[in-house]
Amino acid sequence: MAGGAVSIRGVDKYFGDFHVLKNINLEIKENEFFSILGPSGCGKTTLLRIIAGLEDVDSGDVLLDGKSIVHLPPNKRPVNTIFQNYALFPHLTVYENIAFPLRLKKLPEHEIKERVGWLLNLVRLEEHAKKKPHQLSGGQKQRVSLARALANEPRVLLLDEPVSALDAKLRQELLIELDNLHDKVGITFIYVTHDQAEAISISDHVAVMNNGEVVQYGTPFEIYESPANSFVATFIGETNLMKGDVVDLLSENYVVVEFPLLGQIICYRDKPVSVGETVLVTLRPEKIRITHNKPTFTDSTPVNLLHGRVDEAIYMGYQTKYFVRTDEGYILRVYKQHASYLLDEKIIQWKDEVFLFWNPDDSFIVEVERG
């Protein structure tokens, strides 16, 4: 199979007076695993349906390998869609569900048998070929849907929240299978989800949507480590989002920001700012180090250092979430990862006095309030 490159150019869509999609522009490379991520109602499923041909555009164009497909009906587009509700034929066996699109094309029986056999092997359902959908688990049903969608050898596979109906463990298992399947079949996957963990764990690139607009596009690393604004910072993972005033410009790289109930913090100057301007700063909880003893620093690299007391400690096995009230009264979230278990390490607990420190590069400006 060969994947196709999809271009979304200036797409607008209205439902009545409601502007669902606002000038959407995206370039999705051939063979990549691309995710469209956003909250419910942001327009991501509508965009997927437009690519599939299930919705018309009010303006703009959709191109596949450089050729417009916006006027083609769904059955003429080399695109298949997988929905979260499986959409299997209940009266047909697994084998016949997968064979259905091939029979519509009137392929010879030996060709159908060979292709369905290959697909059953691909999704690891050979032993379930004669079962009906009601005899399968949720994960198995979704694998049947995947196999059936791949039967026609589409150039693009559209996946509309395909694992949302499964429990947490099954979701993780199917995500890994999807990633492996993508590597094996080599076609373009466009995956719609509201779950940021899903999107950043399996995607080559991610488009984050909000209120009908693409607010950031990039690799999962770029989206998580360098959010474009406060919405992305809070929607992708967890963060400490703090508002303060710029009081000093240390250099072209760093500024000093004064925060209420927190004091002065050195922040990375990734946006042009001036003294007196109000800014929003993001700081991921896992970037903050927490210790019982005051740390010492041997070089001149600037470091942010605070003292406080643990207000709450939530042990989660692989990490502990701390809510630390600083001396000034601000509560910071701090996540300590448990990479190893040290018997001689004094565990930080509720009400302990602690020191917090982090690199100023990890506290950076996401928005500047002007005027």
Tab-separated table of C-alpha atoms in Angstrom:
chain	number	residue	atom	x	y	z
A	1	MET	CA	0.000	0.000	0.000
A	2	ALA	CA	1.093	3.580	-0.619
A	3	GLY	CA	0.064	6.586	1.443
A	4	GLY	CA	-1.176	9.864	0.037
A	5	ALA	CA	-0.299	13.460	0.924
A	6	VAL	CA	-3.299	15.523	2.036
A	7	SER	CA	-3.483	19.318	1.760
A	8	ILE	CA	-6.201	21.338	3.495
A	9	ARG	CA	-6.276	24.832	2.023
A	10	GLY	CA	-8.369	27.663	3.404
A	11	VAL	CA	-11.280	25.443	4.415
A	12	ASP	CA	-14.307	27.144	5.947
A	13	LYS	CA	-17.466	25.414	7.102
A	14	TYR	CA	-20.724	26.784	8.513
A	15	PHE	CA	-23.652	24.987	10.112
A	16	GLY	CA	-26.282	27.693	9.764
A	17	ASP	CA	-24.787	30.789	11.387
A	18	PHE	CA	-22.239	28.777	13.342
A	19	HIS	CA	-18.713	29.046	11.908
A	20	VAL	CA	-17.451	25.509	12.553
A	21	LEU	CA	-14.128	25.649	10.664
A	22	LYS	CA	-12.258	28.909	10.154
A	23	ASN	CA	-9.694	29.044	7.351
A	24	ILE	CA	-8.065	25.668	8.079
A	25	ASN	CA	-4.683	25.137	6.416
A	26	LEU	CA	-2.758	21.893	6.953
A	27	GLU	CA	-0.158	19.861	5.075
A	28	ILE	CA	-0.170	16.142	5.906
A	29	LYS	CA	2.743	14.232	4.416
A	30	GLU	CA	2.390	10.876	2.695
A	31	ASN	CA	2.713	7.823	4.962
A	32	GLU	CA	2.737	9.819	8.197
A	33	PHE	CA	0.676	9.285	11.341
A	34	PHE	CA	-1.057	12.636	11.796
A	35	SER	CA	-3.330	13.562	14.697
A	36	ILE	CA	-5.984	16.262	14.964
A	37	LEU	CA	-6.371	17.030	18.655
A	38	GLY	CA	-8.862	19.226	20.470
A	39	PRO	CA	-11.787	19.411	22.892
A	40	SER	CA	-15.339	18.386	22.010
A	41	GLY	CA	-16.992	20.796	19.597
A	42	CYS	CA	-13.763	22.302	18.229
A	43	GLY	CA	-14.438	21.079	14.664
A	44	LYS	CA	-11.983	18.186	14.388
A	45	THR	CA	-14.559	15.528	13.411
A	46	THR	CA	-16.141	17.914	10.888
A	47	LEU	CA	-12.717	18.356	9.299
A	48	LEU	CA	-12.278	14.584	9.113
A	49	ARG	CA	-15.712	14.193	7.498
A	50	ILE	CA	-14.776	16.833	4.918
A	51	ILE	CA	-11.658	14.847	3.984
A	52	ALA	CA	-13.832	11.726	3.702
A	53	GLY	CA	-16.399	13.526	1.533
A	54	LEU	CA	-19.184	13.169	4.106
A	55	GLU	CA	-19.439	16.975	4.485
A	56	ASP	CA	-19.092	19.725	1.886
A	57	VAL	CA	-16.910	22.802	2.309
A	58	ASP	CA	-18.295	26.323	2.111
A	59	SER	CA	-14.953	27.551	0.814
A	60	GLY	CA	-11.444	26.201	0.398
A	61	ASP	CA	-10.070	22.995	-1.066
A	62	VAL	CA	-8.913	19.491	-0.125
A	63	LEU	CA	-6.137	17.944	-2.209
A	64	LEU	CA	-4.822	14.391	-2.329
A	65	ASP	CA	-1.377	14.092	-3.881
A	66	GLY	CA	-1.801	17.559	-5.346
A	67	LYS	CA	-5.196	16.938	-6.967
A	68	SER	CA	-8.453	18.397	-5.659
A	69	ILE	CA	-10.924	15.840	-4.319
A	70	VAL	CA	-13.411	18.307	-2.882
A	71	HIS	CA	-16.001	17.585	-5.594
A	72	LEU	CA	-15.588	13.794	-5.523
A	73	PRO	CA	-18.246	11.709	-3.737
A	74	PRO	CA	-17.043	9.557	-0.823
A	75	ASN	CA	-16.990	6.310	-2.839
A	76	LYS	CA	-14.693	7.887	-5.430
A	77	ARG	CA	-12.060	8.980	-2.908
A	78	PRO	CA	-9.186	6.581	-2.052
A	79	VAL	CA	-10.003	7.189	1.609
A	80	ASN	CA	-11.608	4.985	4.267
A	81	THR	CA	-12.964	5.942	7.682
A	82	ILE	CA	-12.994	4.070	10.983
A	83	PHE	CA	-15.608	5.226	13.495
A	84	GLN	CA	-15.682	4.732	17.261
A	85	ASN	CA	-18.850	2.580	17.078
A	86	TYR	CA	-17.191	-0.091	14.801
A	87	ALA	CA	-20.095	-0.095	12.229
A	88	LEU	CA	-19.812	-3.860	11.640
A	89	PHE	CA	-22.547	-5.960	10.032
A	90	PRO	CA	-23.941	-7.993	12.971
A	91	HIS	CA	-25.219	-10.850	10.783
A	92	LEU	CA	-21.871	-11.415	9.037
A	93	THR	CA	-18.823	-13.283	10.330
A	94	VAL	CA	-15.488	-11.569	10.855
A	95	TYR	CA	-14.313	-13.022	7.529
A	96	GLU	CA	-17.389	-11.787	5.662
A	97	ASN	CA	-17.230	-8.335	7.250
A	98	ILE	CA	-13.686	-7.914	5.962
A	99	ALA	CA	-14.562	-9.440	2.579
A	100	PHE	CA	-17.621	-7.202	2.088
A	101	PRO	CA	-15.926	-4.277	0.268
A	102	LEU	CA	-14.010	-6.751	-1.920
A	103	ARG	CA	-17.231	-8.503	-2.926
A	104	LEU	CA	-18.717	-5.119	-3.892
A	105	LYS	CA	-15.803	-4.752	-6.293
A	106	LYS	CA	-16.628	-8.246	-7.669
A	107	LEU	CA	-13.104	-9.550	-7.182
A	108	PRO	CA	-12.457	-13.252	-7.911
A	109	GLU	CA	-13.049	-15.504	-4.895
A	110	HIS	CA	-9.422	-16.693	-4.754
A	111	GLU	CA	-8.277	-13.059	-4.628
A	112	ILE	CA	-10.761	-12.276	-1.837
A	113	LYS	CA	-9.620	-15.310	0.149
A	114	GLU	CA	-5.959	-14.373	-0.202
A	115	ARG	CA	-6.518	-10.736	0.748
A	116	VAL	CA	-8.815	-11.430	3.713
A	117	GLY	CA	-6.374	-14.044	4.985
A	118	TRP	CA	-3.549	-11.507	4.847
A	119	LEU	CA	-5.650	-8.920	6.690
A	120	LEU	CA	-6.753	-11.406	9.362
A	121	ASN	CA	-3.114	-12.184	9.978
A	122	LEU	CA	-2.240	-8.495	10.042
A	123	VAL	CA	-4.750	-7.757	12.817
A	124	ARG	CA	-4.176	-11.101	14.583
A	125	LEU	CA	-7.733	-12.428	14.210
A	126	GLU	CA	-7.157	-15.654	12.243
A	127	GLU	CA	-8.716	-17.763	15.018
A	128	HIS	CA	-11.829	-15.567	15.103
A	129	ALA	CA	-12.647	-15.584	11.378
A	130	LYS	CA	-15.926	-17.503	11.795
A	131	LYS	CA	-17.229	-15.531	14.773
A	132	LYS	CA	-19.992	-12.919	14.643
A	133	PRO	CA	-19.364	-9.402	16.050
A	134	HIS	CA	-21.375	-10.090	19.236
A	135	GLN	CA	-18.861	-12.818	20.115
A	136	LEU	CA	-15.913	-10.394	20.067
A	137	SER	CA	-14.452	-7.984	22.593
A	138	GLY	CA	-14.409	-4.245	21.917
A	139	GLY	CA	-10.758	-4.336	20.909
A	140	GLN	CA	-11.344	-7.252	18.538
A	141	LYS	CA	-14.312	-5.480	16.917
A	142	GLN	CA	-12.163	-2.429	16.278
A	143	ARG	CA	-9.469	-4.611	14.705
A	144	VAL	CA	-12.113	-6.054	12.364
A	145	SER	CA	-13.070	-2.480	11.421
A	146	LEU	CA	-9.418	-1.732	10.720
A	147	ALA	CA	-9.021	-4.810	8.534
A	148	ARG	CA	-12.186	-4.006	6.575
A	149	ALA	CA	-11.067	-0.399	6.075
A	150	LEU	CA	-7.709	-1.585	4.742
A	151	ALA	CA	-9.257	-4.146	2.382
A	152	ASN	CA	-9.743	-1.571	-0.391
A	153	GLU	CA	-6.122	-0.417	-0.076
A	154	PRO	CA	-6.938	3.233	0.656
A	155	ARG	CA	-4.222	5.863	0.358
A	156	VAL	CA	-5.501	7.568	3.508
A	157	LEU	CA	-7.113	6.007	6.583
A	158	LEU	CA	-9.255	8.330	8.711
A	159	LEU	CA	-9.755	7.343	12.358
A	160	ASP	CA	-12.451	9.150	14.349
A	161	GLU	CA	-11.701	8.511	18.046
A	162	PRO	CA	-11.473	4.753	17.361
A	163	VAL	CA	-10.479	3.727	20.894
A	164	SER	CA	-12.699	6.033	22.964
A	165	ALA	CA	-15.273	3.285	23.665
A	166	LEU	CA	-12.647	0.970	25.190
A	167	ASP	CA	-11.367	0.800	28.752
A	168	ALA	CA	-7.979	2.328	29.606
A	169	LYS	CA	-5.912	-0.849	29.268
A	170	LEU	CA	-7.506	-1.825	25.941
A	171	ARG	CA	-7.004	1.720	24.644
A	172	GLN	CA	-3.280	1.503	25.304
A	173	GLU	CA	-3.026	-1.932	23.687
A	174	LEU	CA	-4.922	-0.852	20.573
A	175	LEU	CA	-2.878	2.340	20.255
A	176	ILE	CA	0.300	0.263	20.151
A	177	GLU	CA	-1.305	-2.019	17.574
A	178	LEU	CA	-2.354	0.986	15.487
A	179	ASP	CA	1.186	2.327	15.543
A	180	ASN	CA	2.611	-1.056	14.537
A	181	LEU	CA	-0.065	-1.461	11.872
A	182	HIS	CA	0.791	1.929	10.419
A	183	ASP	CA	4.437	0.907	10.141
A	184	LYS	CA	3.474	-2.323	8.351
A	185	VAL	CA	0.948	-1.003	5.814
A	186	GLY	CA	2.680	2.302	5.132
A	187	ILE	CA	-0.356	4.459	4.354
A	188	THR	CA	-1.294	7.857	5.722
A	189	PHE	CA	-3.217	7.789	9.017
A	190	ILE	CA	-5.236	10.838	10.099
A	191	TYR	CA	-6.339	10.325	13.680
A	192	VAL	CA	-8.917	12.466	15.499
A	193	THR	CA	-8.926	12.491	19.298
A	194	HIS	CA	-9.644	14.675	22.332
A	195	ASP	CA	-7.049	12.730	24.376
A	196	GLN	CA	-3.678	14.497	24.377
A	197	ALA	CA	-1.832	11.414	25.667
A	198	GLU	CA	-3.028	9.425	22.644
A	199	ALA	CA	-2.014	12.112	20.176
A	200	ILE	CA	1.489	12.788	21.455
A	201	SER	CA	2.324	9.111	21.973
A	202	ILE	CA	1.714	7.876	18.414
A	203	SER	CA	1.879	10.836	16.034
A	204	ASP	CA	4.524	12.180	13.696
A	205	HIS	CA	2.789	15.569	13.713
A	206	VAL	CA	-0.155	17.030	15.636
A	207	ALA	CA	-2.580	19.841	14.848
A	208	VAL	CA	-4.218	21.283	17.973
A	209	MET	CA	-7.652	22.787	17.336
A	210	ASN	CA	-9.835	25.092	19.395
A	211	ASN	CA	-13.016	26.947	18.425
A	212	GLY	CA	-12.740	25.922	14.776
A	213	GLU	CA	-9.123	27.026	14.345
A	214	VAL	CA	-5.729	25.318	14.281
A	215	VAL	CA	-3.932	26.989	17.185
A	216	GLN	CA	-0.668	25.038	16.885
A	217	TYR	CA	0.939	22.563	14.497
A	218	GLY	CA	4.132	20.629	15.160
A	219	THR	CA	5.755	17.448	16.396
A	220	PRO	CA	4.531	15.995	19.712
A	221	PHE	CA	7.764	17.254	21.307
A	222	GLU	CA	7.194	20.804	20.032
A	223	ILE	CA	3.549	20.813	21.097
A	224	TYR	CA	4.332	19.663	24.633
A	225	GLU	CA	7.607	21.477	25.291
A	226	SER	CA	6.804	24.735	23.490
A	227	PRO	CA	3.029	25.383	23.616
A	228	ALA	CA	2.004	28.338	21.459
A	229	ASN	CA	-0.425	29.822	23.976
A	230	SER	CA	-2.121	29.233	27.321
A	231	PHE	CA	-4.805	26.994	25.798
A	232	VAL	CA	-2.242	24.541	24.401
A	233	ALA	CA	-0.171	24.690	27.593
A	234	THR	CA	-3.141	23.664	29.741
A	235	PHE	CA	-4.783	21.274	27.255
A	236	ILE	CA	-1.608	19.272	26.556
A	237	GLY	CA	-0.605	17.707	29.851
A	238	GLU	CA	-0.559	19.596	33.130
A	239	THR	CA	1.214	22.810	33.950
A	240	ASN	CA	1.593	25.634	36.425
A	241	LEU	CA	0.189	28.658	34.561
A	242	MET	CA	1.149	31.875	36.318
A	243	LYS	CA	0.391	35.552	35.629
A	244	GLY	CA	2.899	38.231	36.579
A	245	ASP	CA	4.575	41.507	35.556
A	246	VAL	CA	7.955	41.871	33.879
A	247	VAL	CA	10.240	43.825	36.237
A	248	ASP	CA	13.655	43.392	34.620
A	249	LEU	CA	15.299	42.304	31.356
A	250	LEU	CA	18.351	40.239	32.302
A	251	SER	CA	19.519	39.625	28.744
A	252	GLU	CA	18.131	38.866	25.307
A	253	ASN	CA	17.325	35.368	26.676
A	254	TYR	CA	15.935	35.952	30.179
A	255	VAL	CA	13.546	38.258	32.027
A	256	VAL	CA	12.558	38.622	35.661
A	257	VAL	CA	8.831	38.330	36.345
A	258	GLU	CA	7.153	39.301	39.628
A	259	PHE	CA	4.268	36.993	40.553
A	260	PRO	CA	1.690	37.641	43.301
A	261	LEU	CA	2.235	35.295	46.282
A	262	LEU	CA	5.331	33.839	44.587
A	263	GLY	CA	7.961	36.550	44.222
A	264	GLN	CA	10.452	37.089	41.433
A	265	ILE	CA	11.183	34.283	38.966
A	266	ILE	CA	13.662	34.196	36.083
A	267	CYS	CA	11.869	33.161	32.883
A	268	TYR	CA	12.966	32.379	29.361
A	269	ARG	CA	12.406	35.330	27.026
A	270	ASP	CA	10.954	33.540	23.992
A	271	LYS	CA	8.622	36.438	23.124
A	272	PRO	CA	9.411	40.157	22.832
A	273	VAL	CA	8.433	41.846	26.089
A	274	SER	CA	9.094	45.099	27.915
A	275	VAL	CA	9.307	46.028	31.581
A	276	GLY	CA	5.835	46.626	32.994
A	277	GLU	CA	4.004	44.232	30.682
A	278	THR	CA	1.842	41.453	32.113
A	279	VAL	CA	2.694	37.933	30.952
A	280	LEU	CA	1.457	34.370	31.317
A	281	VAL	CA	4.204	31.875	32.141
A	282	THR	CA	4.012	28.086	31.925
A	283	LEU	CA	6.054	25.697	34.060
A	284	ARG	CA	5.528	21.932	33.775
A	285	PRO	CA	5.330	20.169	37.179
A	286	GLU	CA	7.897	17.517	36.196
A	287	LYS	CA	10.502	20.212	35.391
A	288	ILE	CA	10.668	21.259	39.056
A	289	ARG	CA	13.097	19.426	41.353
A	290	ILE	CA	12.064	18.921	44.982
A	291	THR	CA	14.449	18.167	47.883
A	292	HIS	CA	14.627	18.271	51.656
A	293	ASN	CA	17.988	20.002	51.684
A	294	LYS	CA	18.888	23.326	50.153
A	295	PRO	CA	20.807	22.612	46.944
A	296	THR	CA	24.148	24.190	46.076
A	297	PHE	CA	25.025	25.330	42.578
A	298	THR	CA	28.628	25.317	41.373
A	299	ASP	CA	28.386	27.450	38.237
A	300	SER	CA	26.940	30.825	37.333
A	301	THR	CA	23.972	29.442	35.356
A	302	PRO	CA	20.800	31.108	36.675
A	303	VAL	CA	18.508	28.828	38.701
A	304	ASN	CA	15.146	29.497	40.282
A	305	LEU	CA	15.042	28.449	43.944
A	306	LEU	CA	12.048	28.539	46.305
A	307	HIS	CA	11.309	27.276	49.801
A	308	GLY	CA	7.956	25.909	50.931
A	309	ARG	CA	5.972	23.206	52.658
A	310	VAL	CA	4.134	20.195	51.199
A	311	ASP	CA	0.385	20.860	51.325
A	312	GLU	CA	-0.524	17.509	49.773
A	313	ALA	CA	1.300	14.434	48.478
A	314	ILE	CA	-0.375	11.935	46.144
A	315	TYR	CA	1.589	8.713	45.581
A	316	MET	CA	0.856	7.151	42.175
A	317	GLY	CA	3.460	4.408	41.929
A	318	TYR	CA	5.567	5.690	39.046
A	319	GLN	CA	5.489	9.231	40.453
A	320	THR	CA	4.339	11.333	43.391
A	321	LYS	CA	2.352	14.517	42.847
A	322	TYR	CA	3.182	17.229	45.341
A	323	PHE	CA	1.268	20.438	45.967
A	324	VAL	CA	3.770	22.761	47.614
A	325	ARG	CA	2.826	26.030	49.287
A	326	THR	CA	5.724	28.460	48.970
A	327	ASP	CA	6.713	30.834	51.775
A	328	GLU	CA	4.830	33.605	49.970
A	329	GLY	CA	1.649	31.485	49.812
A	330	TYR	CA	1.535	30.309	46.190
A	331	ILE	CA	0.785	26.612	45.535
A	332	LEU	CA	2.926	24.934	42.893
A	333	ARG	CA	2.349	21.465	41.461
A	334	VAL	CA	5.519	19.366	41.454
A	335	TYR	CA	5.833	15.833	40.051
A	336	LYS	CA	8.643	13.600	41.235
A	337	GLN	CA	9.319	10.574	39.018
A	338	HIS	CA	10.328	7.282	40.625
A	339	ALA	CA	13.005	5.950	38.300
A	340	SER	CA	14.477	3.785	41.064
A	341	TYR	CA	13.756	2.859	44.661
A	342	LEU	CA	16.432	3.947	47.106
A	343	LEU	CA	16.138	2.413	50.557
A	344	ASP	CA	18.264	5.142	52.114
A	345	GLU	CA	16.342	8.018	50.507
A	346	LYS	CA	14.212	10.042	52.871
A	347	ILE	CA	10.748	10.157	51.331
A	348	ILE	CA	9.161	13.600	51.058
A	349	GLN	CA	5.834	13.583	52.851
A	350	TRP	CA	2.909	15.809	53.802
A	351	LYS	CA	3.902	18.924	55.816
A	352	ASP	CA	7.635	18.475	55.075
A	353	GLU	CA	9.667	21.608	54.445
A	354	VAL	CA	11.168	21.456	50.971
A	355	PHE	CA	13.209	23.375	48.422
A	356	LEU	CA	12.089	23.714	44.805
A	357	PHE	CA	14.434	24.584	41.963
A	358	TRP	CA	14.395	24.572	38.173
A	359	ASN	CA	16.141	25.871	35.082
A	360	PRO	CA	14.738	29.248	33.894
A	361	ASP	CA	14.494	27.761	30.374
A	362	ASP	CA	11.578	25.644	31.665
A	363	SER	CA	9.513	28.629	32.819
A	364	PHE	CA	8.697	30.529	29.672
A	365	ILE	CA	6.232	33.102	28.426
A	366	VAL	CA	3.244	31.827	26.432
A	367	GLU	CA	1.236	35.049	26.228
A	368	VAL	CA	1.829	38.765	26.624
A	369	GLU	CA	-1.025	41.037	27.680
A	370	ARG	CA	-0.676	44.432	26.039
A	371	GLY	CA	-2.851	47.524	26.294
